[in-house]
Amino acid sequence: MDLAYTDAEEEFRRRLREWLAAVLPGLPPKPPPDDWPARREYDTTWQRMLYDAGYAGLHWPADAGGQGATPTQHLIYLEETEKAGAPYVGANFVGLLHAGPTIAAEGTAGQRARWLPPVLRGDEIWCQGFSEPDAGSDLAGLRTRAVRDGDGYVVSGSKIWTSHAEVADWCELLVRTDPEAPKHRGISWLAMPMDAPGITVRPLRTLAGSTEFAEMFLDEVRVPVSHRVGAENDGWRVTMVTLSFERGTAFVGEVVACRRTLDALADEARRNGKWDDAVLRRRLGGLNAEFRALWRLTQWNVAESERTGGVPGTGGSVFKLRYSGARQELYEAAAEVLGADAFDVDREWVLDRLSSLSYTIAAGTSQIQRNIVAERILGLPKGR
Amino acid sequence: MDFQLSDDQRALRSGMRDLLDAVFDRDRLRAAVDRGGAPDRALWRELGAAGFFALRLPEEAGGVGLGLPEAVLLFEEAGRALLPGPLVATHLAAGLVRGAAEGEAVVTAVDGGLPVAHLAAADAVLVGADALTGEELRAFVAAARPVRSMDPLTPLHQVEGRAAAAEAYPGALRYEGALLTAAEQLGSAARTTETAVQHAGEREQFGSPIGSFQAVKHLCADMLARTEPARAAVYAAAVTGDPVEIAAAKLLADDAAVRNARDCLQIHGGMGFTWEADVHLHLKRAWLRSASLLGRAAAEELLAAGLGAARPLPGGSAAPGPGAREAGGGG
């Protein structure tokens, strides 16, 4: 049990801090949330800065153009960028954390050469076409069809919850290529160019009032067969490689941010007098325990993946289950600190309270996470 | 950073588990229940010989020379096994009360206004910074009133007057005691999770193991989702020794132990409500331990006081002043 960082890790942290201190003051102001082209520009500019400084694709393997950093270095990177107030991964999320790692793991040499460098440089943005209106938790039940026609697939169907669809260049798309096979064995993974004819993107407004994601309608969209990653009908396995990346260090920055929010809530409560309410004060104390533990659990999981060669374990499901609930509790407490101001969406934390509601749903609902924990970690029998 | 058990720590933990399997199996557990939880002196000496109490004394003082990270692993195992006796008090008394380190003496402690555990069997009782023995102890016991204890493994006495108000242990010892208690809670929480999962996999209703039903499966998943964050909190607090981090560990471990025992009971259905099943032993111990040494209110207040912008950056990691690195665990 050693929480001390090695000299090399401390050196990595020191250089990163120096670099962040040097470049962050020169960043342009953050764009308005609904201006997607401006958001793309902002996020890709940041990605290009990371690339030029040698921090792009930190956790990607070196032979995919990444830095081959250790899980601990990746943890330090996420912690320090959050503490310094650096931009989030934003529009580069799918490229860096889903599609890119999938192509790195499963793509041919030509596919890797075509798609990976533009992701690292911030030249191209990816979105994700996995979920469908009738395929949410039961993702393998997806019905978007891809019919082989010469050197291409003709794709028809609809996708939903696609973030950054309006500004993406590529979509990592799951399609059904064999409707007769058992549902997990008839799926393929395609890279669909977002400028192909037949794609209609309709933004969806969230309960927070913003348009964070979109529906996507596909009407006989042609995708070259050469854009398929992995074998035909092997897309489910290819996808699981992708999804496992989602549950590694995905929430490091957010846990750091939640702890900062908690400190700010305490300061605000002391200022506005709510701190005298012992029930609220103790509630904030309880949340302090929660987020401290989540930070330590992150370090535990990272150290474990360091020992097992960088493979994120199923421990990620335990983390996500606990964290998503804790985040919602944090913003419920924030509303209590705000009092009457909790109904003013221009007040800090009010929109966060609304967006926190997605955490127990997105990337595997808490109910699905419990199934994963119970079946894959605890070994309980699968249900019917 | 290598926040995982070292090979030596793994060996220590499995050695402790093997020892308890050998000297405190289920028959011994139920025998302890039948005799009202009084510590078994021979077993106490065996624990002493194994270094359980002298673990953190320096080697030159006849101890094992290990630290809090190793101690929490041993106390976690003790909590798993429901090992009775004033383990925390005797461990903390090693080097202070003669015979404690070797397991020759049974040492208990007062803890605010809570009933005192194992007083009748004790060779010494810690009252704040004082250790009462001999005549003083006899007078203390004579003035105490036996309580019909809810936990059959923990005989209790109510004390009054000056002693009743005394905090358990002076200074840093209080936090160490809270952490070791949290470690016992962690072991109990892990054990009730395993017991519940085993039962859910075997017990059939409606033609299927009940663990195949999501209503039951999700109870089990939640048990693990309480245990693992508590584990990370307890182990980290053992490395840093920081009082606020110890408060977090105690709060989460208390919650995991109590709620897991309740869920384990629920999963066992009617059998879980019987004296014969062990689950009530876990629940009753967990209730007692969660009230002792940094109970919920005290832990939450300490954690609240630790919040605010004036405090160091969140993370607790590598705020690198010279020599300010977090101490590594031994081994």
Coordinates of N, CA and C in Angstrom, one line a residue, chain B residues 42-124:
Chain B
A42 N -6.6 -18.7 26.2 CA -5.6 -19.4 25.4 C -5.5 -18.8 24.0
L43 N -6.6 -18.5 23.4 CA -6.7 -17.9 22.1 C -6.0 -16.5 22.1
W44 N -6.3 -15.8 23.2 CA -5.7 -14.4 23.4 C -4.2 -14.5 23.3
R45 N -3.6 -15.6 24.0 CA -2.2 -15.7 24.0 C -1.7 -16.2 22.7
E46 N -2.5 -17.0 22.0 CA -2.0 -17.3 20.6 C -2.0 -16.1 19.7
L47 N -3.0 -15.2 19.8 CA -2.9 -14.0 19.1 C -1.7 -13.2 19.4
G48 N -1.4 -13.1 20.7 CA -0.2 -12.4 21.2 C 1.1 -13.0 20.6
A49 N 1.2 -14.4 20.6 CA 2.3 -15.0 20.1 C 2.5 -14.8 18.6
A50 N 1.3 -14.6 17.9 CA 1.4 -14.3 16.5 C 1.7 -12.9 16.2
G51 N 1.8 -12.0 17.2 CA 2.2 -10.6 17.0 C 1.0 -9.7 16.8
F52 N -0.2 -10.2 17.0 CA -1.4 -9.4 16.7 C -1.4 -8.1 17.6
F53 N -1.0 -8.2 18.8 CA -1.0 -7.0 19.7 C 0.3 -6.2 19.6
A54 N 1.4 -6.9 19.4 CA 2.7 -6.2 19.4 C 3.1 -5.7 18.0
L55 N 2.2 -5.9 17.1 CA 2.5 -5.7 15.7 C 3.3 -4.4 15.4
R56 N 2.8 -3.3 16.0 CA 3.4 -2.0 15.7 C 4.4 -1.5 16.7
L57 N 4.7 -2.3 17.7 CA 5.8 -2.0 18.6 C 7.1 -2.2 17.9
P58 N 8.1 -1.3 18.2 CA 9.4 -1.5 17.5 C 10.0 -2.9 17.8
E59 N 10.8 -3.4 16.9 CA 11.4 -4.7 17.2 C 12.3 -4.7 18.4
E60 N 13.0 -3.5 18.7 CA 13.9 -3.5 19.9 C 13.0 -3.6 21.2
A61 N 11.7 -3.2 21.1 CA 10.9 -3.4 22.3 C 10.1 -4.7 22.2
G62 N 10.6 -5.6 21.4 CA 9.9 -6.9 21.4 C 8.7 -7.0 20.5
G63 N 8.5 -5.9 19.7 CA 7.4 -5.9 18.7 C 7.8 -6.4 17.4
V64 N 6.8 -6.3 16.5 CA 7.0 -6.8 15.1 C 7.6 -5.7 14.2
G65 N 7.3 -4.4 14.6 CA 7.9 -3.3 13.9 C 7.2 -2.9 12.6
L66 N 5.9 -3.4 12.5 CA 5.1 -3.0 11.3 C 4.3 -1.8 11.6
G67 N 3.5 -1.3 10.6 CA 2.7 -0.1 10.8 C 1.2 -0.3 10.7
L68 N 0.5 0.8 10.6 CA -0.9 0.8 10.5 C -1.5 0.1 9.3
P69 N -0.8 0.2 8.1 CA -1.3 -0.6 7.0 C -1.4 -2.1 7.3
E70 N -0.4 -2.6 7.9 CA -0.4 -4.0 8.3 C -1.4 -4.3 9.4
A71 N -1.6 -3.4 10.3 CA -2.5 -3.6 11.4 C -3.9 -3.6 10.8
V72 N -4.3 -2.8 9.9 CA -5.7 -2.8 9.4 C -5.9 -4.1 8.7
L73 N -4.9 -4.7 8.0 CA -5.1 -6.0 7.4 C -5.5 -7.1 8.4
L74 N -4.8 -7.1 9.6 CA -5.1 -8.1 10.6 C -6.5 -7.8 11.2
F75 N -6.8 -6.6 11.5 CA -8.1 -6.3 12.1 C -9.2 -6.5 11.1
E76 N -9.0 -6.4 9.8 CA -10.0 -6.8 8.8 C -10.3 -8.3 8.9
E77 N -9.2 -9.1 9.1 CA -9.4 -10.5 9.2 C -10.2 -10.8 10.5
A78 N -9.8 -10.1 11.6 CA -10.5 -10.3 12.8 C -12.0 -10.0 12.7
G79 N -12.3 -8.9 12.0 CA -13.7 -8.6 11.7 C -14.5 -9.6 10.9
R80 N -13.8 -10.1 9.9 CA -14.4 -11.2 9.0 C -14.8 -12.4 9.9
A81 N -13.9 -12.7 10.8 CA -14.1 -14.0 11.6 C -15.0 -13.7 12.8
L82 N -15.4 -12.5 13.1 CA -16.2 -12.2 14.3 C -15.4 -12.5 15.6
L83 N -14.1 -12.4 15.5 CA -13.3 -12.7 16.7 C -13.7 -11.8 17.9
P84 N -14.1 -12.4 19.0 CA -14.5 -11.5 20.1 C -13.4 -11.0 21.0
G85 N -13.7 -10.1 21.8 CA -12.7 -9.6 22.8 C -12.3 -8.1 22.4
P86 N -11.7 -7.4 23.4 CA -11.4 -6.0 23.2 C -10.1 -5.9 22.4
L87 N -10.1 -6.3 21.2 CA -8.9 -6.4 20.3 C -8.3 -5.0 20.1
V88 N -9.1 -4.0 19.8 CA -8.5 -2.7 19.6 C -7.8 -2.1 20.8
A89 N -8.5 -2.2 22.0 CA -8.0 -1.7 23.2 C -6.7 -2.4 23.6
T90 N -6.7 -3.7 23.5 CA -5.4 -4.4 23.9 C -4.3 -4.1 22.9
H91 N -4.6 -4.0 21.6 CA -3.6 -3.6 20.6 C -3.0 -2.3 20.9
L92 N -3.9 -1.3 21.3 CA -3.4 0.0 21.5 C -2.7 0.1 22.9
A93 N -3.0 -0.8 23.8 CA -2.3 -0.8 25.1 C -1.0 -1.5 25.1
A94 N -0.6 -2.2 24.0 CA 0.7 -2.8 23.9 C 1.8 -1.8 24.1
G95 N 2.7 -2.1 25.0 CA 3.7 -1.2 25.4 C 3.3 -0.2 26.5
L96 N 2.0 -0.1 26.8 CA 1.6 0.8 27.8 C 1.1 0.0 29.1
V97 N 0.5 -1.1 28.8 CA 0.0 -2.0 29.9 C 0.8 -3.3 29.9
R98 N 1.3 -3.7 31.0 CA 2.1 -4.9 31.0 C 1.3 -6.1 30.6
G99 N 1.9 -6.9 29.7 CA 1.2 -8.1 29.3 C 0.3 -8.0 28.1
A100 N 0.0 -6.7 27.7 CA -0.9 -6.5 26.6 C -0.2 -7.0 25.3
A101 N 1.0 -6.7 25.1 CA 1.7 -7.0 23.8 C 1.8 -8.5 23.6
E102 N 1.9 -9.2 24.7 CA 2.1 -10.7 24.6 C 0.8 -11.4 24.6
G103 N -0.3 -10.7 24.8 CA -1.6 -11.4 24.9 C -1.8 -12.1 26.3
E104 N -1.0 -11.7 27.2 CA -1.2 -12.2 28.6 C -2.3 -11.4 29.3
A105 N -2.5 -10.1 28.9 CA -3.5 -9.3 29.6 C -4.6 -8.9 28.6
V106 N -5.8 -8.9 29.1 CA -6.9 -8.4 28.3 C -7.2 -7.0 28.8
V107 N -7.1 -6.1 27.8 CA -7.3 -4.6 28.2 C -8.5 -4.1 27.4
T108 N -9.4 -3.4 28.2 CA -10.5 -2.8 27.6 C -10.4 -1.2 27.8
A109 N -11.4 -0.5 27.3 CA -11.3 1.0 27.4 C -12.7 1.6 27.5
V110 N -12.8 2.7 28.2 CA -14.0 3.4 28.2 C -14.1 4.2 26.9
D111 N -15.3 4.5 26.4 CA -15.5 5.3 25.2 C -16.6 6.2 25.4
G112 N -16.4 7.4 25.9 CA -17.4 8.4 26.2 C -18.5 7.7 27.0
G113 N -19.7 7.9 26.7 CA -20.8 7.4 27.6 C -21.3 6.0 27.2
L114 N -20.5 5.4 26.2 CA -21.0 4.1 25.8 C -20.7 3.0 26.9
P115 N -21.5 1.9 26.9 CA -21.1 0.8 27.8 C -19.7 0.3 27.5
V116 N -19.0 -0.2 28.5 CA -17.7 -0.7 28.4 C -17.7 -2.2 28.1
A117 N -17.0 -2.6 27.1 CA -17.0 -4.0 26.6 C -16.0 -4.8 27.4
H118 N -16.4 -6.1 27.7 CA -15.5 -7.1 28.3 C -14.8 -6.6 29.6
L119 N -15.6 -5.9 30.4 CA -15.0 -5.3 31.6 C -14.7 -6.4 32.6
A120 N -15.6 -7.4 32.7 CA -15.4 -8.4 33.8 C -14.2 -9.3 33.5
A121 N -13.8 -9.4 32.3 CA -12.6 -10.2 32.0 C -11.3 -9.4 31.9
A122 N -11.4 -8.1 32.0 CA -10.3 -7.3 31.8 C -9.3 -7.3 32.9
D123 N -8.0 -7.2 32.5 CA -6.9 -7.0 33.5 C -6.6 -5.6 33.6
A124 N -7.1 -4.8 32.7 CA -6.9 -3.3 32.8 C -8.0 -2.6 32.0

